[in-house]
Amino acid sequence: MDVTIDLGRAAEPSVIAVRGDLDVHSASALREALQCLLGAAGEELTVDATAVRVVDDAGRRTLESVERYCREFGGRVRLPA
């Protein structure tokens, strides 16, 4: 699982891009990392998960919880197709 952070520019939001396989083994580590990053980044944050391959239910639930968190605090998530 790779995580890349683009802190944005004056008029653009920060972007956290995630790519790789999301499964029971990587879900908790990703969830912890994103919660720290989302808390530090503030509002207007985008999590780009379009390059994530969800392997199992743990991965799916992790993306759903990240999406709920972002929606509650003003960010957004780009999900895989």
XYZ file of C-alpha atoms in Angstrom:
81
model
C 0.000 0.000 0.000
C 1.468 3.356 -1.059
C 0.318 6.727 0.263
C 1.319 9.997 -1.437
C 0.504 13.442 -0.027
C 0.111 16.595 -2.115
C -0.280 19.524 0.268
C -2.008 21.617 -2.372
C -1.541 25.219 -3.310
C -3.228 28.410 -2.198
C -6.544 27.816 -3.999
C -6.422 24.009 -4.246
C -7.185 21.339 -1.658
C -4.648 18.874 -0.323
C -4.765 15.410 -1.870
C -3.843 12.098 -0.286
C -3.440 9.495 -3.033
C -3.573 5.829 -2.075
C -2.751 2.912 -4.339
C -2.284 -0.810 -3.999
C -4.205 -3.770 -2.623
C -6.433 -3.086 0.361
C -7.161 -6.198 2.395
C -7.359 -7.488 5.947
C -3.569 -7.167 6.290
C -3.268 -3.546 5.131
C -6.647 -2.133 6.238
C -5.790 -1.241 9.836
C -2.451 0.358 8.915
C -4.109 2.461 6.204
C -6.967 3.470 8.502
C -4.532 4.636 11.210
C -2.342 6.542 8.747
C -5.302 8.260 7.093
C -6.877 9.273 10.398
C -3.648 11.039 11.389
C -3.306 12.677 7.973
C -6.967 13.673 7.751
C -6.831 15.239 11.193
C -3.731 17.252 10.297
C -4.838 18.317 6.801
C -8.018 20.109 7.823
C -10.951 20.853 5.550
C -11.102 20.708 1.758
C -9.125 17.471 1.643
C -9.426 14.878 -1.128
C -8.508 11.226 -0.658
C -7.867 9.728 -4.101
C -8.433 5.984 -3.808
C -9.045 5.362 -7.521
C -5.886 3.214 -7.754
C -6.881 0.975 -4.827
C -7.883 -2.616 -5.446
C -10.268 -3.728 -2.705
C -9.502 -7.383 -2.037
C -11.901 -8.275 0.780
C -14.572 -7.006 3.178
C -12.017 -5.469 5.543
C -10.718 -3.321 2.686
C -14.225 -2.320 1.641
C -15.188 -1.356 5.203
C -12.016 0.701 5.555
C -12.812 2.752 2.441
C -16.388 3.201 3.645
C -15.194 4.524 7.019
C -12.734 6.913 5.354
C -15.526 8.143 3.087
C -17.835 8.750 6.091
C -15.083 10.589 7.970
C -14.333 12.842 4.990
C -18.011 13.569 4.400
C -18.458 14.578 8.068
C -15.463 16.911 8.077
C -15.732 18.571 4.668
C -13.457 16.399 2.560
C -14.187 13.972 -0.251
C -13.074 10.572 -1.456
C -12.566 9.445 -5.038
C -13.363 5.729 -5.011
C -12.263 2.995 -7.404
C -14.619 2.243 -10.291
